[in-house]
GROMACS .gro file of C-alpha atoms in nm:
model
  433
    1MET     CA    1   0.000   0.000   0.000
    2SER     CA    2   0.142   0.332  -0.107
    3ASP     CA    3  -0.097   0.546   0.094
    4ILE     CA    4   0.023   0.663   0.436
    5THR     CA    5  -0.230   0.720   0.708
    6HIS     CA    6  -0.167   1.031   0.923
    7GLY     CA    7  -0.294   1.088   1.269
    8ALA     CA    8  -0.585   1.323   1.332
    9GLY     CA    9  -0.479   1.685   1.310
   10ALA     CA   10  -0.123   1.607   1.189
   11PRO     CA   11  -0.011   1.830   0.898
   12THR     CA   12   0.044   1.662   0.564
   13PRO     CA   13   0.394   1.671   0.408
   14LYS     CA   14   0.271   1.934   0.163
   15ARG     CA   15   0.136   2.150   0.447
   16THR     CA   16   0.466   2.110   0.638
   17THR     CA   17   0.663   2.228   0.333
   18GLU     CA   18   0.438   2.532   0.301
   19LEU     CA   19   0.487   2.619   0.671
   20VAL     CA   20   0.864   2.588   0.642
   21ALA     CA   21   0.866   2.803   0.327
   22ALA     CA   22   0.655   3.071   0.499
   23SER     CA   23   0.883   3.061   0.803
   24LEU     CA   24   1.189   3.104   0.580
   25LYS     CA   25   1.028   3.401   0.407
   26ARG     CA   26   0.961   3.566   0.743
   27ARG     CA   27   1.316   3.505   0.858
   28HIS     CA   28   1.454   3.640   0.531
   29ARG     CA   29   1.237   3.949   0.563
   30LYS     CA   30   1.355   4.005   0.920
   31GLN     CA   31   1.716   3.953   0.814
   32ALA     CA   32   1.678   4.198   0.526
   33ARG     CA   33   1.506   4.449   0.753
   34LEU     CA   34   1.786   4.421   1.009
   35LYS     CA   35   2.042   4.461   0.731
   36TRP     CA   36   1.877   4.779   0.602
   37ILE     CA   37   1.844   4.918   0.955
   38GLY     CA   38   2.217   4.862   1.005
   39LEU     CA   39   2.302   5.022   0.671
   40GLY     CA   40   2.076   5.313   0.757
   41ALA     CA   41   2.249   5.360   1.093
   42ILE     CA   42   2.591   5.356   0.927
   43GLY     CA   43   2.469   5.597   0.659
   44LEU     CA   44   2.328   5.833   0.922
   45ALA     CA   45   2.656   5.822   1.116
   46PHE     CA   46   2.853   5.902   0.800
   47LEU     CA   47   2.610   6.183   0.720
   48MET     CA   48   2.662   6.338   1.063
   49LEU     CA   49   3.039   6.301   1.019
   50ILE     CA   50   3.026   6.465   0.677
   51ILE     CA   51   2.817   6.752   0.815
   52LEU     CA   52   3.061   6.801   1.105
   53VAL     CA   53   3.375   6.791   0.891
   54GLY     CA   54   3.207   6.995   0.617
   55SER     CA   55   3.110   7.271   0.860
   56LEU     CA   56   3.463   7.280   1.000
   57VAL     CA   57   3.621   7.290   0.654
   58SER     CA   58   3.383   7.556   0.526
   59THR     CA   59   3.467   7.777   0.824
   60GLY     CA   60   3.831   7.691   0.881
   61TRP     CA   61   3.987   7.669   0.534
   62GLN     CA   62   4.017   8.049   0.522
   63ALA     CA   63   4.260   8.037   0.815
   64PHE     CA   64   4.510   7.837   0.610
   65THR     CA   65   4.575   8.143   0.393
   66GLN     CA   66   4.671   8.493   0.506
   67THR     CA   67   4.657   8.825   0.322
   68HIS     CA   68   4.995   9.002   0.291
   69VAL     CA   69   5.109   9.333   0.147
   70THR     CA   70   5.450   9.389  -0.010
   71LEU     CA   71   5.615   9.722   0.070
   72ALA     CA   72   5.930   9.909  -0.031
   73VAL     CA   73   6.032  10.054   0.306
   74TYR     CA   74   6.284  10.336   0.336
   75ILE     CA   75   6.459  10.310   0.672
   76ASP     CA   76   6.500  10.681   0.744
   77PRO     CA   77   6.811  10.755   0.953
   78GLU     CA   78   6.626  11.049   1.105
   79GLU     CA   79   6.362  10.817   1.247
   80ILE     CA   80   6.568  10.504   1.313
   81ARG     CA   81   6.914  10.548   1.460
   82GLU     CA   82   7.158  10.271   1.535
   83GLU     CA   83   7.242  10.405   1.881
   84ARG     CA   84   6.872  10.399   1.979
   85LEU     CA   85   6.799  10.043   1.868
   86PRO     CA   86   6.577   9.857   1.930
   87ARG     CA   87   6.374  10.176   1.973
   88GLY     CA   88   6.280  10.383   1.672
   89GLY     CA   89   5.997  10.497   1.449
   90PHE     CA   90   5.940  10.168   1.273
   91ASP     CA   91   5.565  10.224   1.247
   92ASP     CA   92   5.626  10.567   1.093
   93ALA     CA   93   5.861  10.412   0.833
   94LEU     CA   94   5.596  10.158   0.736
   95GLY     CA   95   5.325  10.425   0.723
   96ALA     CA   96   5.542  10.645   0.501
   97SER     CA   97   5.597  10.356   0.260
   98LEU     CA   98   5.221  10.300   0.238
   99GLY     CA   99   5.170  10.673   0.182
  100ARG     CA  100   5.404  10.667  -0.117
  101MET     CA  101   5.197  10.384  -0.266
  102LEU     CA  102   4.869  10.573  -0.203
  103PRO     CA  103   4.907  10.923  -0.348
  104GLN     CA  104   4.533  10.979  -0.308
  105ALA     CA  105   4.578  10.964   0.072
  106ASP     CA  106   4.685  11.295   0.229
  107MET     CA  107   4.928  11.161   0.490
  108SER     CA  108   4.975  11.510   0.634
  109GLN     CA  109   4.635  11.472   0.798
  110ARG     CA  110   4.678  11.264   1.109
  111LYS     CA  111   4.337  11.097   1.083
  112ILE     CA  112   4.402  10.980   0.727
  113ALA     CA  113   4.755  10.869   0.815
  114LYS     CA  114   4.622  10.658   1.103
  115SER     CA  115   4.356  10.511   0.875
  116VAL     CA  116   4.621  10.409   0.622
  117GLU     CA  117   4.854  10.264   0.886
  118LYS     CA  118   4.569  10.048   1.017
  119ILE     CA  119   4.597   9.839   0.701
  120LEU     CA  120   4.911   9.676   0.838
  121SER     CA  121   4.913   9.423   1.116
  122ASN     CA  122   5.048   9.536   1.451
  123GLY     CA  123   5.327   9.282   1.411
  124ALA     CA  124   5.466   9.450   1.097
  125GLN     CA  125   5.664   9.708   1.294
  126PHE     CA  126   5.818   9.438   1.512
  127LYS     CA  127   5.921   9.239   1.205
  128LEU     CA  128   6.092   9.549   1.065
  129ARG     CA  129   6.253   9.617   1.403
  130ASP     CA  130   6.397   9.266   1.422
  131MET     CA  131   6.539   9.299   1.070
  132VAL     CA  132   6.712   9.627   1.149
  133VAL     CA  133   6.841   9.507   1.486
  134ALA     CA  134   6.987   9.198   1.319
  135ASP     CA  135   7.153   9.411   1.047
  136PRO     CA  136   7.194   9.782   1.140
  137GLU     CA  137   7.351   9.848   0.800
  138LEU     CA  138   6.999   9.850   0.658
  139ILE     CA  139   6.951  10.199   0.803
  140GLY     CA  140   6.939  10.447   0.517
  141GLN     CA  141   6.846  10.183   0.260
  142ILE     CA  142   6.522  10.080   0.090
  143ILE     CA  143   6.421   9.721   0.160
  144THR     CA  144   6.132   9.518   0.024
  145MET     CA  145   5.935   9.326   0.282
  146THR     CA  146   5.608   9.136   0.291
  147VAL     CA  147   5.399   9.169   0.604
  148PRO     CA  148   5.048   9.054   0.701
  149VAL     CA  149   4.761   9.299   0.689
  150ALA     CA  150   4.531   9.360   0.985
  151ASP     CA  151   4.247   9.116   1.042
  152PRO     CA  152   3.963   9.339   0.904
  153TYR     CA  153   4.147   9.373   0.572
  154ASP     CA  154   4.225   9.003   0.568
  155GLN     CA  155   3.854   8.933   0.603
  156LEU     CA  156   3.779   9.194   0.337
  157ASN     CA  157   4.015   9.022   0.094
  158LYS     CA  158   3.858   8.684   0.172
  159LYS     CA  159   3.510   8.829   0.110
  160LEU     CA  160   3.406   8.769   0.469
  161ILE     CA  161   3.310   9.136   0.496
  162ASP     CA  162   3.023   9.238   0.271
  163ARG     CA  163   3.099   9.559   0.087
  164ASP     CA  164   2.728   9.625   0.042
  165THR     CA  165   2.674   9.649   0.417
  166PRO     CA  166   2.606  10.009   0.528
  167GLU     CA  167   2.930  10.184   0.621
  168GLN     CA  168   2.825  10.247   0.981
  169ASN     CA  169   2.779   9.870   1.030
  170ARG     CA  170   3.113   9.777   0.874
  171ARG     CA  171   3.454   9.747   1.040
  172VAL     CA  172   3.620   9.887   0.727
  173LYS     CA  173   3.504  10.225   0.598
  174ASP     CA  174   3.458  10.315   0.232
  175ALA     CA  175   3.778  10.523   0.217
  176GLU     CA  176   3.977  10.239   0.374
  177ILE     CA  177   3.834   9.995   0.121
  178GLY     CA  178   3.949  10.235  -0.150
  179TYR     CA  179   4.304  10.236  -0.011
  180PHE     CA  180   4.308   9.857   0.001
  181ASP     CA  181   4.173   9.825  -0.354
  182ALA     CA  182   4.442  10.066  -0.474
  183LEU     CA  183   4.712   9.846  -0.320
  184LYS     CA  184   4.552   9.541  -0.477
  185ALA     CA  185   4.545   9.708  -0.819
  186GLN     CA  186   4.921   9.768  -0.788
  187GLY     CA  187   4.979   9.396  -0.726
  188ALA     CA  188   5.099   9.455  -0.371
  189ILE     CA  189   4.838   9.225  -0.214
  190SER     CA  190   4.893   8.849  -0.200
  191LYS     CA  191   4.730   8.557  -0.020
  192PRO     CA  192   4.986   8.277   0.035
  193PHE     CA  193   4.959   7.973   0.260
  194ASN     CA  194   4.950   8.079   0.624
  195TRP     CA  195   5.262   7.913   0.763
  196ALA     CA  196   5.232   8.143   1.065
  197LEU     CA  197   4.942   7.924   1.181
  198PHE     CA  198   5.204   7.661   1.267
  199THR     CA  199   5.516   7.873   1.331
  200ASN     CA  200   5.366   8.145   1.556
  201ALA     CA  201   5.249   8.112   1.913
  202ASP     CA  202   4.928   8.268   2.041
  203SER     CA  203   4.858   8.639   1.992
  204ARG     CA  204   4.581   8.884   2.066
  205PHE     CA  205   4.578   8.972   1.696
  206PRO     CA  206   4.410   8.701   1.484
  207GLU     CA  207   4.639   8.753   1.185
  208LEU     CA  208   4.943   8.677   1.404
  209ALA     CA  209   4.799   8.393   1.616
  210GLY     CA  210   4.935   8.044   1.564
  211LEU     CA  211   4.944   7.695   1.711
  212LYS     CA  212   5.316   7.657   1.780
  213GLY     CA  213   5.278   7.703   2.155
  214ALA     CA  214   4.980   7.466   2.172
  215LEU     CA  215   5.161   7.201   1.967
  216ALA     CA  216   5.466   7.224   2.193
  217GLY     CA  217   5.249   7.203   2.506
  218SER     CA  218   5.059   6.900   2.373
  219PHE     CA  219   5.388   6.731   2.281
  220TRP     CA  220   5.540   6.772   2.628
  221ALA     CA  221   5.214   6.669   2.800
  222LEU     CA  222   5.175   6.356   2.585
  223LEU     CA  223   5.542   6.265   2.627
  224THR     CA  224   5.506   6.289   3.005
  225CYS     CA  225   5.182   6.092   2.990
  226PHE     CA  226   5.343   5.816   2.781
  227LEU     CA  227   5.657   5.784   2.992
  228ILE     CA  228   5.447   5.742   3.307
  229SER     CA  229   5.136   5.553   3.196
  230PHE     CA  230   5.298   5.307   2.953
  231PRO     CA  231   5.540   5.124   3.187
  232LEU     CA  232   5.312   5.147   3.491
  233GLY     CA  233   5.003   5.038   3.297
  234ILE     CA  234   5.174   4.743   3.132
  235GLY     CA  235   5.343   4.638   3.456
  236ALA     CA  236   5.014   4.649   3.647
  237ALA     CA  237   4.834   4.454   3.373
  238ILE     CA  238   5.103   4.183   3.362
  239TYR     CA  239   5.096   4.140   3.737
  240LEU     CA  240   4.716   4.127   3.761
  241GLU     CA  241   4.678   3.889   3.466
  242GLU     CA  242   4.977   3.657   3.509
  243PHE     CA  243   5.106   3.670   3.866
  244ALA     CA  244   4.840   3.804   4.105
  245PRO     CA  245   4.647   3.540   4.301
  246LYS     CA  246   4.279   3.521   4.215
  247ASN     CA  247   4.114   3.635   4.537
  248LYS     CA  248   3.879   3.906   4.659
  249PHE     CA  249   4.154   4.164   4.678
  250SER     CA  250   4.253   4.121   4.312
  251ASP     CA  251   3.884   4.127   4.217
  252PHE     CA  252   3.848   4.452   4.412
  253ILE     CA  253   4.141   4.605   4.224
  254GLU     CA  254   3.999   4.493   3.888
  255VAL     CA  255   3.658   4.644   3.964
  256ASN     CA  256   3.817   4.975   4.062
  257ILE     CA  257   4.032   4.985   3.746
  258ASN     CA  258   3.719   4.935   3.535
  259ASN     CA  259   3.545   5.210   3.731
  260LEU     CA  260   3.838   5.450   3.686
  261ALA     CA  261   3.818   5.403   3.310
  262ALA     CA  262   3.463   5.543   3.322
  263VAL     CA  263   3.527   5.836   3.558
  264PRO     CA  264   3.465   6.177   3.391
  265SER     CA  265   3.785   6.357   3.298
  266VAL     CA  266   3.694   6.665   3.503
  267VAL     CA  267   3.731   6.454   3.820
  268PHE     CA  268   4.095   6.385   3.731
  269GLY     CA  269   4.141   6.758   3.678
  270LEU     CA  270   4.008   6.832   4.025
  271LEU     CA  271   4.235   6.563   4.170
  272ALA     CA  272   4.538   6.711   3.993
  273LEU     CA  273   4.448   7.061   4.111
  274ALA     CA  274   4.424   6.944   4.472
  275VAL     CA  275   4.720   6.702   4.480
  276PHE     CA  276   4.979   6.801   4.220
  277ILE     CA  277   4.937   7.176   4.250
  278GLY     CA  278   4.788   7.213   4.598
  279TRP     CA  279   4.992   6.956   4.796
  280PHE     CA  280   5.305   6.901   4.588
  281GLY     CA  281   5.336   7.264   4.476
  282LEU     CA  282   5.407   7.181   4.111
  283PRO     CA  283   5.397   7.476   3.868
  284ARG     CA  284   5.057   7.575   3.737
  285SER     CA  285   5.000   7.567   3.359
  286ALA     CA  286   5.299   7.333   3.312
  287PRO     CA  287   5.275   7.046   3.059
  288PHE     CA  288   5.439   6.820   3.319
  289VAL     CA  289   5.135   6.856   3.545
  290GLY     CA  290   4.908   6.811   3.246
  291GLY     CA  291   5.098   6.494   3.153
  292LEU     CA  292   5.061   6.357   3.506
  293THR     CA  293   4.688   6.426   3.494
  294LEU     CA  294   4.649   6.262   3.153
  295ALA     CA  295   4.856   5.965   3.274
  296LEU     CA  296   4.605   5.904   3.554
  297MET     CA  297   4.328   5.904   3.293
  298THR     CA  298   4.511   5.687   3.040
  299MET     CA  299   4.647   5.422   3.276
  300PRO     CA  300   4.315   5.234   3.326
  301THR     CA  301   4.267   5.218   2.948
  302ILE     CA  302   4.618   5.078   2.898
  303ILE     CA  303   4.570   4.823   3.177
  304ILE     CA  304   4.239   4.699   3.035
  305ALA     CA  305   4.376   4.681   2.678
  306THR     CA  306   4.694   4.503   2.791
  307ARG     CA  307   4.503   4.246   2.993
  308ALA     CA  308   4.276   4.178   2.697
  309ALA     CA  309   4.583   4.134   2.473
  310LEU     CA  310   4.742   3.894   2.722
  311LYS     CA  311   4.423   3.690   2.744
  312SER     CA  312   4.412   3.660   2.365
  313VAL     CA  313   4.740   3.461   2.362
  314PRO     CA  314   4.646   3.088   2.348
  315PRO     CA  315   4.714   2.887   2.666
  316SER     CA  316   4.909   2.637   2.457
  317ILE     CA  317   5.191   2.892   2.425
  318ARG     CA  318   5.225   2.907   2.802
  319GLU     CA  319   5.194   2.531   2.843
  320ALA     CA  320   5.455   2.459   2.576
  321ALA     CA  321   5.705   2.702   2.726
  322LEU     CA  322   5.650   2.564   3.076
  323GLY     CA  323   5.683   2.210   2.942
  324LEU     CA  324   6.025   2.296   2.800
  325GLY     CA  325   6.143   2.411   3.141
  326ALA     CA  326   6.091   2.789   3.118
  327SER     CA  327   6.012   2.975   3.437
  328LYS     CA  328   5.691   3.170   3.482
  329GLN     CA  329   5.878   3.496   3.429
  330GLN     CA  330   6.042   3.367   3.110
  331VAL     CA  331   5.707   3.249   2.978
  332VAL     CA  332   5.548   3.591   3.030
  333PHE     CA  333   5.828   3.819   2.911
  334GLN     CA  334   5.980   3.604   2.637
  335HIS     CA  335   5.672   3.440   2.488
  336VAL     CA  336   5.338   3.585   2.597
  337LEU     CA  337   5.418   3.958   2.606
  338PRO     CA  338   5.584   3.972   2.259
  339LEU     CA  339   5.281   3.802   2.107
  340ALA     CA  340   5.045   4.040   2.289
  341MET     CA  341   5.246   4.353   2.204
  342PRO     CA  342   5.035   4.453   1.896
  343GLY     CA  343   4.725   4.474   2.114
  344VAL     CA  344   4.921   4.651   2.388
  345LEU     CA  345   5.051   4.916   2.147
  346THR     CA  346   4.707   4.960   1.992
  347GLY     CA  347   4.546   5.020   2.331
  348THR     CA  348   4.826   5.258   2.430
  349ILE     CA  349   4.797   5.469   2.115
  350ILE     CA  350   4.419   5.486   2.142
  351GLY     CA  351   4.454   5.592   2.506
  352LEU     CA  352   4.703   5.864   2.411
  353ALA     CA  353   4.474   5.981   2.131
  354GLN     CA  354   4.193   6.012   2.382
  355ALA     CA  355   4.422   6.206   2.615
  356LEU     CA  356   4.524   6.441   2.332
  357GLY     CA  357   4.165   6.559   2.294
  358GLU     CA  358   4.090   6.614   2.662
  359THR     CA  359   4.012   6.972   2.764
  360ALA     CA  360   3.846   6.979   3.107
  361PRO     CA  361   4.139   6.853   3.321
  362LEU     CA  362   4.384   7.085   3.143
  363LEU     CA  363   4.157   7.384   3.201
  364LEU     CA  364   4.143   7.307   3.573
  365ILE     CA  365   4.523   7.301   3.609
  366GLY     CA  366   4.556   7.632   3.425
  367MET     CA  367   4.679   7.528   3.078
  368ASN     CA  368   4.453   7.793   2.925
  369ALA     CA  369   4.679   8.089   3.006
  370PHE     CA  370   4.771   8.343   2.739
  371ILE     CA  371   5.121   8.227   2.639
  372THR     CA  372   5.301   8.404   2.355
  373SER     CA  373   5.595   8.164   2.328
  374ALA     CA  374   5.634   7.790   2.286
  375ALA     CA  375   5.738   7.583   2.587
  376SER     CA  376   6.097   7.458   2.566
  377SER     CA  377   6.058   7.209   2.853
  378PRO     CA  378   5.771   7.030   3.030
  379PHE     CA  379   5.801   7.272   3.323
  380ASP     CA  380   5.741   7.592   3.122
  381SER     CA  381   5.394   7.747   3.109
  382ALA     CA  382   5.207   7.635   2.801
  383THR     CA  383   4.871   7.565   2.646
  384ALA     CA  384   4.758   7.254   2.459
  385LEU     CA  385   4.563   7.206   2.139
  386PRO     CA  386   4.222   7.152   2.309
  387THR     CA  387   4.268   7.448   2.544
  388GLN     CA  388   4.393   7.668   2.259
  389ILE     CA  389   4.072   7.586   2.074
  390PHE     CA  390   3.875   7.684   2.385
  391ILE     CA  391   4.064   8.015   2.414
  392TRP     CA  392   4.007   8.108   2.049
  393ALA     CA  393   3.642   8.003   2.057
  394ASP     CA  394   3.589   8.234   2.355
  395SER     CA  395   3.760   8.530   2.185
  396PRO     CA  396   3.533   8.812   2.061
  397GLU     CA  397   3.744   8.890   1.749
  398ARG     CA  398   3.580   8.756   1.437
  399GLY     CA  399   3.913   8.649   1.290
  400PHE     CA  400   3.950   8.380   1.556
  401MET     CA  401   3.638   8.203   1.430
  402SER     CA  402   3.812   8.055   1.127
  403ARG     CA  403   4.125   7.983   1.330
  404THR     CA  404   3.918   7.790   1.583
  405SER     CA  405   3.784   7.562   1.308
  406ALA     CA  406   4.133   7.531   1.160
  407ALA     CA  407   4.274   7.428   1.500
  408ILE     CA  408   3.997   7.167   1.534
  409LEU     CA  409   4.091   7.029   1.191
  410VAL     CA  410   4.456   7.006   1.299
  411LEU     CA  411   4.354   6.825   1.619
  412LEU     CA  412   4.133   6.584   1.422
  413GLY     CA  413   4.423   6.524   1.185
  414PHE     CA  414   4.647   6.419   1.474
  415LEU     CA  415   4.373   6.194   1.616
  416VAL     CA  416   4.314   6.026   1.278
  417ALA     CA  417   4.689   5.977   1.233
  418MET     CA  418   4.729   5.818   1.576
  419ASN     CA  419   4.436   5.583   1.520
  420ALA     CA  420   4.571   5.495   1.175
  421VAL     CA  421   4.905   5.402   1.334
  422ALA     CA  422   4.721   5.184   1.585
  423ILE     CA  423   4.535   5.002   1.305
  424PHE     CA  424   4.858   4.959   1.108
  425LEU     CA  425   5.042   4.808   1.406
  426ARG     CA  426   4.758   4.568   1.476
  427GLN     CA  427   4.734   4.447   1.118
  428LYS     CA  428   5.111   4.417   1.073
  429PHE     CA  429   5.201   4.232   1.390
  430GLU     CA  430   4.881   4.054   1.492
  431LYS     CA  431   4.901   3.676   1.491
  432LYS     CA  432   4.614   3.461   1.370
  433TRP     CA  433   4.562   3.155   1.585
   0.00000   0.00000   0.00000
């Protein structure tokens, strides 16, 4: 008999096949829906990233160029005398050179002369002074020099000031625009790459402000942070993972390390203010104190990353080394740690990258002071990149707006570079088990 008798209520083979097919369709629909939700989330994240970077680039790219004016300056011996250096009428010499280029400006009238001299940055006279002090034989000669213009004229040249705005609402008056246009028609105006953004320290004048001091401060702070957190963090992780007995005390330490990794950075700043500056009397605004503070923040991250890297080494490596007669110390330092080093370095670099972008603890220890020179040691007063961004963002001058975005782009560039190095080290040295 070929017919098969089924029990009451039992589905037929055909019905079972239909149920399975319907179930597969539902699962495929759910899988496709989950896939599209994931793609949508990634797309939204990329969109937010593009908007963020786009807004920074659209605002900050102007800071990477700077308007300059080229002048033929006569160093009048009546105004600038060798025996009076470094004092002298350097601003008058620059103003006279501008007056010769602008015959339509009556320089005998003090108001017009001041209006013309305002075209030049305040740092132009100091640049001329330094040149003459370095070579007093320039007195009595005509020299050609290129100096930055003042911030309002820089914004005018970059079309950040609307000429159609009523004169009373404009920083640059109609007559001053005429003087600037006359210089531009003579080919005296240029807009090269703004190297001063990286070679100058901070200044109260936007056209002279740069990141050199902040870069030096961040370098010394990160160097201090690395030299302290790297050996201590790795040593603590090796002990806890390989040598420490598994008891309540070690569990207590592990829980507290995990908690420290989640503590807000401002708490570490308050701790540094009370302990390093208050009790130990270390200098305020020094990168060394900033590095100590960042080391406290980075150490839990390094410990957690190092322990994870040590755990990823297969137990067979340890067992084989012990079976060949190696001691516990030899097993750890000659076999396990070298194999875990890619993960250790990756965690360290990511921790340092996180420390580079921290602002709150550095503000609390005073690394937001107005410093016009780069720190030459970790004990000199300095700012850092995040605090320099904070200072410029809080400045009322409009010229600092573009420099704030430019500084953020520089900081993001360093963060991307450090994370790229971490990825490269992991891919190059990671072992596949």
